[in-house]
Amino acid sequence: MAKKAAIIGGGVIGGGWAARFLLNGWDVAVFDPDPEAERKIGEVLANARRSLPGLYQRALPPEGTLSYHGELAAAVAGAEWVQESVPERLDIKHRVFAEIMAAAPEGAVIGSSTSGYKPSELNEKGARAIVAHPFNPVYLLPLVELVGDPAETARAADVLRGIGMYPLTLRREIDAHIADRFLEAVWREALWLVKDGVATTAEIDEAIRMGFGLRWAQMGLFETYRIAGGEAGMRHFLAQFGPCLTWPWTKLMDVPEFTDELVDLIAGQSDAQSGHRSIRELERLRDDNLVAMMRALRRTGSGAGGVILAHEATLPVAAEGPDGLPVTLQMQIPTSFVDYNGHMNEAPYLEVGARASDRLMEMVGADAEYIAGGLSYFTAETDIRYLDEIDIGDKVTVTTQIVGGDGRKLHLFHRFWIGGEGPAATVETVMLHVDLSTRRVVAPTGSVAERAAAMAAAHADYPMPERLLLNRPRA
């Protein structure tokens, strides 16, 4: 039976929470008196379905059931997680928490998306909420700041890891937690730069995305500055740049007067910078870029990429595909795989086939530990056939058949299934077993040869491909 999450407040953050839980197999019940809530959440969900599965090379669980309720009590009934995402006014939050406490199950985690209030403030009227502060878009960005009772935040952290998020538990409560304190400091300085005519909104954004924003995405602040210190590390960096902290470079605690003129100036520059795109277009652009960057980080396990890898390891893979052969990959096609013609480009077919080959290697025992011992398989030849179009969001299942080989050589045939009677593509691959120290072909050790032979014998019972081009006799 699916677990249930209740989302109280279906705005940008509440809608993102709903998508994150729903796409990870939870049933989601939403309460929001806004008559437009269902439409707004539907649009957020459309973006999430387009982007979140594209981070993974396994299929996410089947979606849970989404429901909308006119009464808060009906939404929270039976919920294991209740997430409050109402406006940032303490009186509203107190009123909502009173209703939640009266109706929610005793064992439910009760989280607040607040970006500034502390648990002690939220619970002044007798609630037992913790802060579970996410970042937009909630369905993609993994960070959730947890503040509150240690036992409750520990329970919450387990749930969040199960839906692919990164819980960061604060050592003690503090206004605006951790991340928003940084953002607020940068925001204040940006307002001064615009007000004083030093830079426009577009120029400030370029300074971030063309420079330190890229570094921060994979190393954060302190690790970035450790590298800036060269071989001597952080101590040298602090000795060299520490004195600068006393210089009047910034106005971090000095806030410009928030006048109509300042609002008009910033809003006008922002319109000139981005007004040619709708909010939904900007959201999709943001999501596409985030997926591409996070998939890049996934390759090394850095930053958010490590969270994706850890979550992916918990996702099940079907044992066999439509043809009865072993499944070696299941994934949704991300936007970064698609070209100007609107379908999957040639190179990603090879990448998907390579991932399937990697999985087949693991299945015969040539896993990471085996490779660390100095032996592996190298690809010698590949042939790709494009039989049908594969588009953004298509869910691809790859099956793999060993059609020949003796362990020293593996002759593989991958089929890409997206539905229909036949495969959408095939990738034929010949792999050679190699000693990594000499780079020469050698016989496998241990049980690798036996497993490969046993799998090849089992696969011989299935129909052989009609067309095999590789490893054929040379004229």
mmCIF file with all atom_site columns, N, CA, C and O in Angstrom, residues 435-457:
data_model
loop_
_atom_site.group_PDB
_atom_site.id
_atom_site.type_symbol
_atom_site.label_atom_id
_atom_site.label_alt_id
_atom_site.label_comp_id
_atom_site.label_asym_id
_atom_site.label_entity_id
_atom_site.label_seq_id
_atom_site.pdbx_PDB_ins_code
_atom_site.Cartn_x
_atom_site.Cartn_y
_atom_site.Cartn_z
_atom_site.occupancy
_atom_site.B_iso_or_equiv
_atom_site.pdbx_formal_charge
_atom_site.auth_seq_id
_atom_site.auth_comp_id
_atom_site.auth_asym_id
_atom_site.auth_atom_id
_atom_site.pdbx_PDB_model_num
ATOM 1  N N  . ASP A 1 435 ? 43.518 -7.069  -19.478 1.00 0.00 ? 435 ASP A N  1
ATOM 2  C CA . ASP A 1 435 ? 44.329 -6.801  -18.295 1.00 0.00 ? 435 ASP A CA 1
ATOM 3  C C  . ASP A 1 435 ? 44.683 -5.313  -18.311 1.00 0.00 ? 435 ASP A C  1
ATOM 4  O O  . ASP A 1 435 ? 45.349 -4.834  -19.241 1.00 0.00 ? 435 ASP A O  1
ATOM 5  N N  . LEU A 1 436 ? 44.233 -4.554  -17.300 1.00 0.00 ? 436 LEU A N  1
ATOM 6  C CA . LEU A 1 436 ? 44.415 -3.107  -17.319 1.00 0.00 ? 436 LEU A CA 1
ATOM 7  C C  . LEU A 1 436 ? 45.871 -2.692  -17.192 1.00 0.00 ? 436 LEU A C  1
ATOM 8  O O  . LEU A 1 436 ? 46.224 -1.574  -17.581 1.00 0.00 ? 436 LEU A O  1
ATOM 9  N N  . SER A 1 437 ? 46.722 -3.552  -16.659 1.00 0.00 ? 437 SER A N  1
ATOM 10 C CA . SER A 1 437 ? 48.134 -3.194  -16.517 1.00 0.00 ? 437 SER A CA 1
ATOM 11 C C  . SER A 1 437 ? 48.892 -3.332  -17.829 1.00 0.00 ? 437 SER A C  1
ATOM 12 O O  . SER A 1 437 ? 49.813 -2.562  -18.117 1.00 0.00 ? 437 SER A O  1
ATOM 13 N N  . THR A 1 438 ? 48.512 -4.308  -18.660 1.00 0.00 ? 438 THR A N  1
ATOM 14 C CA . THR A 1 438 ? 49.211 -4.532  -19.941 1.00 0.00 ? 438 THR A CA 1
ATOM 15 C C  . THR A 1 438 ? 48.408 -4.058  -21.140 1.00 0.00 ? 438 THR A C  1
ATOM 16 O O  . THR A 1 438 ? 48.952 -3.923  -22.234 1.00 0.00 ? 438 THR A O  1
ATOM 17 N N  . ARG A 1 439 ? 47.083 -3.829  -20.940 1.00 0.00 ? 439 ARG A N  1
ATOM 18 C CA . ARG A 1 439 ? 46.151 -3.438  -22.006 1.00 0.00 ? 439 ARG A CA 1
ATOM 19 C C  . ARG A 1 439 ? 46.070 -4.519  -23.077 1.00 0.00 ? 439 ARG A C  1
ATOM 20 O O  . ARG A 1 439 ? 45.822 -4.247  -24.245 1.00 0.00 ? 439 ARG A O  1
ATOM 21 N N  . ARG A 1 440 ? 46.236 -5.774  -22.671 1.00 0.00 ? 440 ARG A N  1
ATOM 22 C CA . ARG A 1 440 ? 46.146 -6.897  -23.607 1.00 0.00 ? 440 ARG A CA 1
ATOM 23 C C  . ARG A 1 440 ? 44.968 -7.789  -23.237 1.00 0.00 ? 440 ARG A C  1
ATOM 24 O O  . ARG A 1 440 ? 44.562 -7.862  -22.072 1.00 0.00 ? 440 ARG A O  1
ATOM 25 N N  . VAL A 1 441 ? 44.443 -8.480  -24.254 1.00 0.00 ? 441 VAL A N  1
ATOM 26 C CA . VAL A 1 441 ? 43.318 -9.392  -24.035 1.00 0.00 ? 441 VAL A CA 1
ATOM 27 C C  . VAL A 1 441 ? 43.808 -10.619 -23.275 1.00 0.00 ? 441 VAL A C  1
ATOM 28 O O  . VAL A 1 441 ? 44.813 -11.235 -23.651 1.00 0.00 ? 441 VAL A O  1
ATOM 29 N N  . VAL A 1 442 ? 43.082 -10.937 -22.184 1.00 0.00 ? 442 VAL A N  1
ATOM 30 C CA . VAL A 1 442 ? 43.428 -12.102 -21.368 1.00 0.00 ? 442 VAL A CA 1
ATOM 31 C C  . VAL A 1 442 ? 42.143 -12.834 -20.989 1.00 0.00 ? 442 VAL A C  1
ATOM 32 O O  . VAL A 1 442 ? 41.037 -12.310 -21.139 1.00 0.00 ? 442 VAL A O  1
ATOM 33 N N  . ALA A 1 443 ? 42.309 -14.034 -20.480 1.00 0.00 ? 443 ALA A N  1
ATOM 34 C CA . ALA A 1 443 ? 41.142 -14.789 -20.006 1.00 0.00 ? 443 ALA A CA 1
ATOM 35 C C  . ALA A 1 443 ? 40.657 -14.203 -18.681 1.00 0.00 ? 443 ALA A C  1
ATOM 36 O O  . ALA A 1 443 ? 41.464 -13.758 -17.862 1.00 0.00 ? 443 ALA A O  1
ATOM 37 N N  . PRO A 1 444 ? 39.353 -14.173 -18.449 1.00 0.00 ? 444 PRO A N  1
ATOM 38 C CA . PRO A 1 444 ? 38.837 -13.678 -17.167 1.00 0.00 ? 444 PRO A CA 1
ATOM 39 C C  . PRO A 1 444 ? 39.190 -14.622 -16.034 1.00 0.00 ? 444 PRO A C  1
ATOM 40 O O  . PRO A 1 444 ? 39.466 -15.804 -16.241 1.00 0.00 ? 444 PRO A O  1
ATOM 41 N N  . THR A 1 445 ? 39.168 -14.099 -14.826 1.00 0.00 ? 445 THR A N  1
ATOM 42 C CA . THR A 1 445 ? 39.466 -14.899 -13.646 1.00 0.00 ? 445 THR A CA 1
ATOM 43 C C  . THR A 1 445 ? 38.191 -15.120 -12.839 1.00 0.00 ? 445 THR A C  1
ATOM 44 O O  . THR A 1 445 ? 37.148 -14.525 -13.110 1.00 0.00 ? 445 THR A O  1
ATOM 45 N N  . GLY A 1 446 ? 38.300 -15.977 -11.816 1.00 0.00 ? 446 GLY A N  1
ATOM 46 C CA . GLY A 1 446 ? 37.165 -16.226 -10.952 1.00 0.00 ? 446 GLY A CA 1
ATOM 47 C C  . GLY A 1 446 ? 36.015 -16.849 -11.707 1.00 0.00 ? 446 GLY A C  1
ATOM 48 O O  . GLY A 1 446 ? 36.199 -17.697 -12.586 1.00 0.00 ? 446 GLY A O  1
ATOM 49 N N  . SER A 1 447 ? 34.809 -16.402 -11.378 1.00 0.00 ? 447 SER A N  1
ATOM 50 C CA . SER A 1 447 ? 33.606 -17.002 -11.954 1.00 0.00 ? 447 SER A CA 1
ATOM 51 C C  . SER A 1 447 ? 33.076 -16.233 -13.149 1.00 0.00 ? 447 SER A C  1
ATOM 52 O O  . SER A 1 447 ? 31.998 -16.554 -13.667 1.00 0.00 ? 447 SER A O  1
ATOM 53 N N  . VAL A 1 448 ? 33.800 -15.213 -13.605 1.00 0.00 ? 448 VAL A N  1
ATOM 54 C CA . VAL A 1 448 ? 33.284 -14.382 -14.698 1.00 0.00 ? 448 VAL A CA 1
ATOM 55 C C  . VAL A 1 448 ? 33.035 -15.213 -15.953 1.00 0.00 ? 448 VAL A C  1
ATOM 56 O O  . VAL A 1 448 ? 31.974 -15.111 -16.584 1.00 0.00 ? 448 VAL A O  1
ATOM 57 N N  . ALA A 1 449 ? 34.000 -16.047 -16.333 1.00 0.00 ? 449 ALA A N  1
ATOM 58 C CA . ALA A 1 449 ? 33.833 -16.850 -17.541 1.00 0.00 ? 449 ALA A CA 1
ATOM 59 C C  . ALA A 1 449 ? 32.661 -17.820 -17.388 1.00 0.00 ? 449 ALA A C  1
ATOM 60 O O  . ALA A 1 449 ? 31.870 -18.001 -18.331 1.00 0.00 ? 449 ALA A O  1
ATOM 61 N N  . GLU A 1 450 ? 32.538 -18.449 -16.211 1.00 0.00 ? 450 GLU A N  1
ATOM 62 C CA . GLU A 1 450 ? 31.433 -19.393 -15.991 1.00 0.00 ? 450 GLU A CA 1
ATOM 63 C C  . GLU A 1 450 ? 30.080 -18.699 -16.059 1.00 0.00 ? 450 GLU A C  1
ATOM 64 O O  . GLU A 1 450 ? 29.137 -19.207 -16.682 1.00 0.00 ? 450 GLU A O  1
ATOM 65 N N  . ARG A 1 451 ? 29.984 -17.518 -15.424 1.00 0.00 ? 451 ARG A N  1
ATOM 66 C CA . ARG A 1 451 ? 28.706 -16.788 -15.460 1.00 0.00 ? 451 ARG A CA 1
ATOM 67 C C  . ARG A 1 451 ? 28.361 -16.362 -16.872 1.00 0.00 ? 451 ARG A C  1
ATOM 68 O O  . ARG A 1 451 ? 27.208 -16.440 -17.296 1.00 0.00 ? 451 ARG A O  1
ATOM 69 N N  . ALA A 1 452 ? 29.357 -15.869 -17.604 1.00 0.00 ? 452 ALA A N  1
ATOM 70 C CA . ALA A 1 452 ? 29.107 -15.434 -18.980 1.00 0.00 ? 452 ALA A CA 1
ATOM 71 C C  . ALA A 1 452 ? 28.671 -16.611 -19.846 1.00 0.00 ? 452 ALA A C  1
ATOM 72 O O  . ALA A 1 452 ? 27.734 -16.493 -20.654 1.00 0.00 ? 452 ALA A O  1
ATOM 73 N N  . ALA A 1 453 ? 29.322 -17.760 -19.670 1.00 0.00 ? 453 ALA A N  1
ATOM 74 C CA . ALA A 1 453 ? 28.957 -18.937 -20.455 1.00 0.00 ? 453 ALA A CA 1
ATOM 75 C C  . ALA A 1 453 ? 27.551 -19.413 -20.114 1.00 0.00 ? 453 ALA A C  1
ATOM 76 O O  . ALA A 1 453 ? 26.766 -19.783 -21.002 1.00 0.00 ? 453 ALA A O  1
ATOM 77 N N  . ALA A 1 454 ? 27.216 -19.393 -18.822 1.00 0.00 ? 454 ALA A N  1
ATOM 78 C CA . ALA A 1 454 ? 25.882 -19.831 -18.410 1.00 0.00 ? 454 ALA A CA 1
ATOM 79 C C  . ALA A 1 454 ? 24.809 -18.898 -18.953 1.00 0.00 ? 454 ALA A C  1
ATOM 80 O O  . ALA A 1 454 ? 23.746 -19.336 -19.414 1.00 0.00 ? 454 ALA A O  1
ATOM 81 N N  . MET A 1 455 ? 25.082 -17.591 -18.927 1.00 0.00 ? 455 MET A N  1
ATOM 82 C CA . MET A 1 455 ? 24.100 -16.645 -19.443 1.00 0.00 ? 455 MET A CA 1
ATOM 83 C C  . MET A 1 455 ? 23.965 -16.793 -20.953 1.00 0.00 ? 455 MET A C  1
ATOM 84 O O  . MET A 1 455 ? 22.844 -16.755 -21.497 1.00 0.00 ? 455 MET A O  1
ATOM 85 N N  . ALA A 1 456 ? 25.088 -16.980 -21.650 1.00 0.00 ? 456 ALA A N  1
ATOM 86 C CA . ALA A 1 456 ? 25.025 -17.161 -23.103 1.00 0.00 ? 456 ALA A CA 1
ATOM 87 C C  . ALA A 1 456 ? 24.227 -18.401 -23.449 1.00 0.00 ? 456 ALA A C  1
ATOM 88 O O  . ALA A 1 456 ? 23.438 -18.406 -24.418 1.00 0.00 ? 456 ALA A O  1
ATOM 89 N N  . ALA A 1 457 ? 24.400 -19.486 -22.679 1.00 0.00 ? 457 ALA A N  1
ATOM 90 C CA . ALA A 1 457 ? 23.648 -20.717 -22.947 1.00 0.00 ? 457 ALA A CA 1
ATOM 91 C C  . ALA A 1 457 ? 22.160 -20.493 -22.733 1.00 0.00 ? 457 ALA A C  1
ATOM 92 O O  . ALA A 1 457 ? 21.328 -20.974 -23.511 1.00 0.00 ? 457 ALA A O  1
#
